[in-house]
Coordinates of C-alpha atoms in Angstrom, one line a residue:
X1 CA 278.3 61.4 108.1
X2 CA 281.8 62.5 106.9
X3 CA 284.7 61.9 108.9
X4 CA 286.7 64.5 110.6
X5 CA 290.1 64.7 108.8
X6 CA 291.7 66.5 111.8
X7 CA 290.8 64.4 114.9
X8 CA 294.1 63.7 116.6
X9 CA 296.5 66.1 118.5
X10 CA 299.7 64.6 120.4
X11 CA 300.6 65.4 123.9
X12 CA 303.2 63.9 126.1
X13 CA 301.9 61.7 128.6
X14 CA 303.6 63.0 131.7
X15 CA 302.4 66.5 130.7
X16 CA 298.6 65.3 130.1
X17 CA 298.8 63.5 133.6
X18 CA 300.2 66.6 135.4
X19 CA 297.7 68.8 133.6
X20 CA 294.6 66.4 134.6
X21 CA 296.0 66.5 138.2
X22 CA 296.7 70.1 138.6
X23 CA 293.1 70.8 137.3
X24 CA 291.4 68.5 139.7
X25 CA 293.4 69.9 142.5
X26 CA 292.3 73.3 141.6
X27 CA 288.7 72.1 142.2
X28 CA 289.6 70.8 145.6
X29 CA 291.0 67.4 145.5
X30 CA 293.9 66.6 147.5
X31 CA 297.3 66.1 145.8
X32 CA 296.9 62.2 146.4
X33 CA 293.2 61.9 145.2
X34 CA 293.8 64.2 142.2
X35 CA 296.7 61.8 141.1
X36 CA 294.6 58.9 141.5
X37 CA 291.9 60.2 139.2
X38 CA 294.1 61.7 136.8
X39 CA 296.1 58.4 136.3
X40 CA 292.9 56.6 136.0
X41 CA 291.9 58.6 133.1
X42 CA 295.3 58.7 131.4
X43 CA 295.9 54.9 131.7
X44 CA 292.5 54.4 130.1
X45 CA 293.9 56.5 127.0
X46 CA 297.1 54.3 127.3
X47 CA 295.1 51.1 126.9
X48 CA 293.4 52.6 123.8
X49 CA 290.1 53.2 125.6
X50 CA 289.8 57.0 124.8
X51 CA 285.9 56.8 125.7
X52 CA 286.9 56.5 129.4
X53 CA 290.0 58.7 129.3
X54 CA 290.8 62.4 129.7
X55 CA 287.8 63.2 127.4
X56 CA 285.7 62.8 130.8
X57 CA 287.8 65.1 132.8
X58 CA 285.6 68.1 132.1
X59 CA 282.5 66.2 133.1
X60 CA 284.1 65.5 136.5
X61 CA 284.9 69.2 137.0
X62 CA 281.5 70.1 136.3
X63 CA 280.0 67.9 138.7
X64 CA 282.5 68.9 141.4
X65 CA 281.4 72.6 140.5
X66 CA 277.8 72.1 141.2
X67 CA 278.4 69.9 144.2
X68 CA 276.9 66.7 142.6
X69 CA 280.2 65.0 143.3
X70 CA 282.1 65.8 146.6
X71 CA 285.7 66.5 146.5
X72 CA 286.5 65.4 150.0
X73 CA 285.5 62.0 149.4
X74 CA 284.6 61.2 153.0
X75 CA 282.9 57.8 153.5
X76 CA 281.3 55.8 156.6
X77 CA 281.5 52.4 157.5
X78 CA 277.8 50.9 157.5
X79 CA 278.6 47.2 158.2
X80 CA 281.8 45.4 158.8
X81 CA 281.8 41.5 159.4
X82 CA 285.3 40.9 158.8
X83 CA 285.1 39.4 155.4
X84 CA 282.7 41.9 154.3
X85 CA 282.5 45.6 154.4
X86 CA 279.8 48.0 153.3
X87 CA 280.7 51.7 152.9
X88 CA 278.6 54.9 152.3
X89 CA 280.6 57.0 149.8
X90 CA 278.4 60.0 150.7
X91 CA 278.7 61.4 147.0
X92 CA 282.5 61.3 146.9
X93 CA 284.8 60.9 144.0
X94 CA 284.3 57.5 142.3
X95 CA 288.1 56.6 141.7
X96 CA 288.7 57.5 145.4
X97 CA 286.0 55.1 146.7
X98 CA 286.4 52.1 144.6
X99 CA 290.3 52.3 145.2
X100 CA 289.2 52.2 148.7
X101 CA 287.2 49.2 148.1
X102 CA 289.8 47.4 146.2
X103 CA 292.5 47.9 149.2
X104 CA 290.1 46.7 151.7
X105 CA 288.8 43.9 149.7
X106 CA 292.5 42.7 149.0
X107 CA 293.5 43.0 152.8
X108 CA 290.6 41.0 153.8
X109 CA 291.1 38.4 151.1
X110 CA 294.5 38.0 152.7
X111 CA 293.1 37.3 156.1
X112 CA 290.0 35.2 155.1
X113 CA 290.7 34.1 151.7
X114 CA 288.0 36.3 150.3
X115 CA 287.1 39.9 150.7
X116 CA 284.0 41.6 149.5
X117 CA 283.3 45.5 149.8
X118 CA 280.1 47.0 148.6
X119 CA 280.0 50.9 148.1
X120 CA 276.7 52.9 148.0
X121 CA 276.3 56.5 147.0
X122 CA 279.2 56.8 144.9
X123 CA 280.3 58.3 141.4
X124 CA 281.6 57.2 138.0
X125 CA 285.2 55.5 138.6
X126 CA 286.4 55.3 135.1
X127 CA 287.8 52.1 133.6
X128 CA 287.0 48.8 135.7
X129 CA 289.9 46.9 135.0
X130 CA 292.2 49.9 136.6
X131 CA 291.2 48.4 139.8
X132 CA 291.2 44.7 139.3
X133 CA 294.6 44.9 137.7
X134 CA 295.7 46.4 141.2
X135 CA 294.1 43.4 143.0
X136 CA 296.0 41.2 140.6
X137 CA 299.2 42.8 141.3
X138 CA 298.5 41.6 145.3
X139 CA 297.9 38.0 144.3
X140 CA 294.2 38.2 144.1
X141 CA 291.6 37.3 141.6
X142 CA 288.9 39.8 141.7
X143 CA 285.5 40.8 140.5
X144 CA 284.4 44.7 140.4
X145 CA 280.7 45.5 139.3
X146 CA 279.0 48.7 138.9
X147 CA 275.7 50.2 137.8
X148 CA 275.3 53.0 135.7
X149 CA 272.2 55.5 134.3
X150 CA 269.7 53.9 132.0
X151 CA 271.0 53.3 128.4
X152 CA 269.5 50.2 127.3
X153 CA 265.7 49.1 127.2
X154 CA 264.9 46.0 129.1
X155 CA 264.6 43.0 126.7
X156 CA 261.3 43.4 124.8
X157 CA 260.9 47.2 125.7
X158 CA 261.5 50.3 123.9
X159 CA 262.6 52.7 126.4
X160 CA 265.8 53.1 128.5
X161 CA 265.4 51.2 132.1
X162 CA 268.7 49.8 132.9
X163 CA 272.3 50.9 132.6
X164 CA 275.3 49.5 130.7
X165 CA 276.6 48.3 134.3
X166 CA 279.9 47.2 133.3
X167 CA 282.0 44.7 135.1
X168 CA 285.7 43.5 135.3
X169 CA 287.5 40.4 136.4
X170 CA 291.1 40.3 136.7
X171 CA 293.6 37.4 137.5
X172 CA 297.2 37.6 138.4
X173 CA 299.7 36.4 135.5
X174 CA 303.3 37.1 134.5
X175 CA 303.5 40.0 136.6
X176 CA 300.6 41.6 135.1
X177 CA 297.0 40.1 134.7
X178 CA 294.9 38.5 132.6
X179 CA 291.7 40.9 132.9
X180 CA 288.2 41.3 131.3
X181 CA 286.5 44.5 131.4
X182 CA 283.1 44.9 129.6
X183 CA 279.7 46.8 129.4
X184 CA 276.9 44.7 129.0
X185 CA 275.7 46.7 125.8
X186 CA 276.7 46.2 122.2
X187 CA 279.2 49.0 123.1
X188 CA 280.0 51.1 126.1
X189 CA 278.2 54.5 125.9
X190 CA 281.4 56.6 126.2
X191 CA 282.6 55.1 122.8
X192 CA 279.6 56.8 121.3
X193 CA 280.4 60.1 122.9
X194 CA 283.9 59.5 121.7
X195 CA 282.4 59.1 118.0
X196 CA 280.4 62.1 118.5
X197 CA 283.5 64.0 119.4
X198 CA 285.4 62.7 116.5
X199 CA 282.6 63.4 114.0
X200 CA 282.7 59.8 113.1
X201 CA 280.0 57.5 112.1
X202 CA 279.0 54.4 114.3
X203 CA 277.7 50.9 113.5
X204 CA 274.0 50.8 112.9
X205 CA 274.2 47.5 115.4
X206 CA 275.2 49.8 118.2
X207 CA 272.1 51.9 119.1
X208 CA 268.6 53.0 118.2
X209 CA 267.2 56.6 118.0
X210 CA 264.7 57.8 120.4
X211 CA 261.9 56.7 118.2
X212 CA 263.3 53.2 117.6
X213 CA 265.2 53.5 114.3
X214 CA 268.8 52.1 113.9
X215 CA 271.3 54.9 113.3
X216 CA 274.8 55.6 112.5
X217 CA 274.5 59.1 113.8
X218 CA 276.4 59.3 117.3
X219 CA 274.5 62.5 118.2
X220 CA 271.2 60.5 117.6
X221 CA 272.5 57.4 119.4
X222 CA 273.2 59.7 122.6
X223 CA 269.5 60.5 122.9
X224 CA 268.4 57.0 121.9
X225 CA 268.7 53.4 123.2
X226 CA 271.9 51.4 123.2
X227 CA 271.3 47.8 122.3
X228 CA 272.4 45.0 124.6
X229 CA 275.1 42.6 123.8
X230 CA 274.3 39.1 122.8
X231 CA 270.4 40.1 122.9
X232 CA 268.5 39.0 126.0
X233 CA 271.6 37.7 127.6
X234 CA 273.3 41.1 127.9
X235 CA 270.1 42.3 129.3
X236 CA 270.0 39.6 131.9
X237 CA 273.4 40.2 132.8
X238 CA 273.0 44.0 133.2
X239 CA 270.2 43.5 135.4
X240 CA 272.1 41.3 137.9
X241 CA 275.1 43.5 137.8
X242 CA 272.5 46.0 138.9
X243 CA 271.6 43.7 141.9
X244 CA 275.0 43.3 143.1
X245 CA 276.0 47.1 142.7
X246 CA 272.9 48.6 143.5
X247 CA 270.0 46.5 145.3
X248 CA 272.3 44.6 147.3
X249 CA 274.6 47.6 148.6
X250 CA 271.7 49.8 149.2
X251 CA 272.5 52.4 146.5
X252 CA 270.4 53.6 143.6
X253 CA 269.5 51.1 140.7
X254 CA 267.8 51.2 137.4
X255 CA 266.3 54.8 136.7
X256 CA 267.6 56.0 139.9
X257 CA 271.1 56.1 138.7
X258 CA 272.5 59.3 136.8
X259 CA 275.5 59.3 134.6
X260 CA 278.7 61.6 135.0
X261 CA 277.6 63.9 131.9
X262 CA 274.7 65.3 134.1
X263 CA 276.5 67.6 136.0
X264 CA 273.8 68.6 138.3
X265 CA 272.4 65.3 139.5
X266 CA 273.8 63.2 142.2
X267 CA 274.9 59.9 140.8
X268 CA 273.8 57.3 143.4
X269 CA 275.7 54.5 141.6
X270 CA 277.1 51.6 143.5
X271 CA 279.9 49.0 143.5
X272 CA 280.9 45.7 144.5
X273 CA 284.4 44.5 144.8
X274 CA 285.2 41.0 145.5
X275 CA 288.8 39.8 146.2
X276 CA 289.9 36.2 146.2
X277 CA 293.4 35.3 147.5
X278 CA 295.1 33.0 145.0
X279 CA 297.3 31.2 147.9
X280 CA 294.4 30.5 149.9
X281 CA 293.1 28.2 147.1
X282 CA 296.5 26.2 147.0
X283 CA 299.7 27.7 146.0
X284 CA 300.6 30.5 143.6
X285 CA 302.9 28.2 141.7
X286 CA 300.3 25.5 141.1
X287 CA 297.8 28.4 140.0
X288 CA 300.2 29.8 137.6
X289 CA 300.8 26.5 136.0
X290 CA 297.5 25.9 135.4
X291 CA 296.6 29.3 134.2
X292 CA 299.8 29.0 131.8
X293 CA 298.3 25.8 130.4
X294 CA 295.1 27.4 129.6
X295 CA 296.7 30.3 127.8
X296 CA 298.9 28.1 126.0
X297 CA 296.1 25.9 124.7
X298 CA 294.0 28.9 123.8
X299 CA 296.9 30.4 121.9
X300 CA 297.6 27.3 120.1
X301 CA 294.0 27.1 118.8
X302 CA 294.0 27.1 114.8
X303 CA 293.2 30.3 113.2
X304 CA 289.9 31.1 111.6
X305 CA 289.9 32.8 108.1
X306 CA 291.3 36.4 108.5
X307 CA 292.5 36.2 111.9
X308 CA 296.4 36.6 112.6
X309 CA 296.6 36.0 116.1
X310 CA 294.6 35.0 119.2
X311 CA 294.8 37.3 122.3
X312 CA 294.0 36.5 125.8
X313 CA 291.8 39.2 128.0
X314 CA 293.7 42.3 128.6
X315 CA 296.7 41.6 126.3
X316 CA 295.6 43.9 123.3
X317 CA 295.4 46.9 126.1
X318 CA 298.8 45.7 127.5
X319 CA 300.2 46.3 123.8
X320 CA 298.6 49.7 123.5
X321 CA 300.3 50.5 126.5
X322 CA 303.5 49.6 125.7
X323 CA 303.4 51.3 122.2
X324 CA 302.4 54.4 123.7
X325 CA 304.9 54.6 126.5
X326 CA 307.6 53.9 124.0
X327 CA 306.5 56.9 121.9
X328 CA 306.1 59.1 125.0
X329 CA 302.8 60.5 123.8
X330 CA 299.1 60.1 123.4
X331 CA 296.9 61.3 120.5
X332 CA 294.0 63.3 121.6
X333 CA 290.8 63.6 119.5
X334 CA 290.7 67.6 118.4
X335 CA 287.5 68.2 120.3
X336 CA 288.9 66.8 123.5
X337 CA 292.0 69.1 123.0
X338 CA 289.5 71.9 122.7
X339 CA 287.7 71.0 126.0
X340 CA 290.8 70.6 127.9
X341 CA 292.1 74.0 126.5
X342 CA 288.7 75.5 127.9
X343 CA 289.4 73.9 131.1
X344 CA 292.8 75.0 131.7
X345 CA 291.7 78.6 131.0
X346 CA 288.8 78.2 133.5
X347 CA 291.2 76.6 136.3
X348 CA 294.4 78.7 135.5
X349 CA 296.1 75.6 134.4
X350 CA 297.6 76.0 131.1
X351 CA 297.3 73.1 128.6
X352 CA 300.8 71.6 127.7
X353 CA 301.8 72.2 124.3
X354 CA 301.1 69.8 121.6
X355 CA 304.1 67.3 121.2

C-alpha cells in the first residue's frame, strides 16, 4: 500500500479544543462536560496518541445523535460501602462517568487509604492515562481498567471474542506522574483506524484478516482479528480486565460490549478505578525517595545496541506534549481534517483555519 504523502494539516491547539467543545455543546452536552471530553481528545493528540484524539470526535457525535450514548450523563448509586462505590452510568458519556469515578476513588482513598469505584453501562472514555494522571496529581497511585468490544480471538481460537481491554497505572512523580497505559493486543485498535485514515500500511504482526491471514492492509485488519501482545499472556490479561471491568461491576462483558464506532449500539462497557493514597502507606517523602532511586537505577542501565536513551513510563508522552505546546499547534491527518470539517458544517461550528 502506498503512503499518502499529504497526511498532515496543522491547527492551533486552542482552536482545536474550542472547536471540539462547541461541537459537543451543539449535541446537548453541558459546557463543563463538553470541555472535559474535548480536553481528553486533544490531550491524547498532544501526547502523540492520535488514535485516541479528535479522530474519535465524529464517532462520539454519531452516537449522541442516535441516542446510543446519552448527553445528560446522569448516573445512579447502586452500592456504597464507604471505601467502595458502584455506579450505573445509564449509557452516559464515558469521559464524564470515568472522571466522576476518579474523583470519588481519590476522595475515598484520602479517608480509607484505598478507594474503589466501579462503573457499569458506560461508554468509551478516551485515553486511560488521562484519569490516572489526575489521581497522581492528588497524591494517589491508581489503577484504571475498562473493557471493549471484541477485537482479539481467545488464545487458540480464530474468531473475535474478547476486547483489547486497556488499563493504566499511574503514580505521583516530580509534580507529574509515572504512568503506564496499554491495550492487551499487539496494538490498540485505534492505531489501525489511524493507519487507515493515513492510507499507511501496518506491520504484519498486528492483525489477521477475517480468514486468518497476516495483513499489512489496515482496512482488512479492521474487519479481522487483532493479535494479543505476548501471545497467551496478553489474552489472559485481557480476560481478567474484562472480569474487573464488566463481570465484577455487572456491566456487559465479552461479546456483549460494543465499540464507539458502532453508532447505533449501546456500548455496555464498564470501568474499575482503584486509588491508593500514598500518605497512607507512610510518607510522601519516603515514597518519593524510593521512586527516585528506582528511576535512577533504571536510567543508569547500560544501553543496548541501537538504543539512545532509557525512558520511564509516561516520559515520551510528556516530551511530546511539551514539544507540541511549545509550537502551539497539532498536526492532524488529512482525513481527520476532512471529517471534522464535515462535522463543523453539520453543527454550524466552523472548523478553525489551518495554522
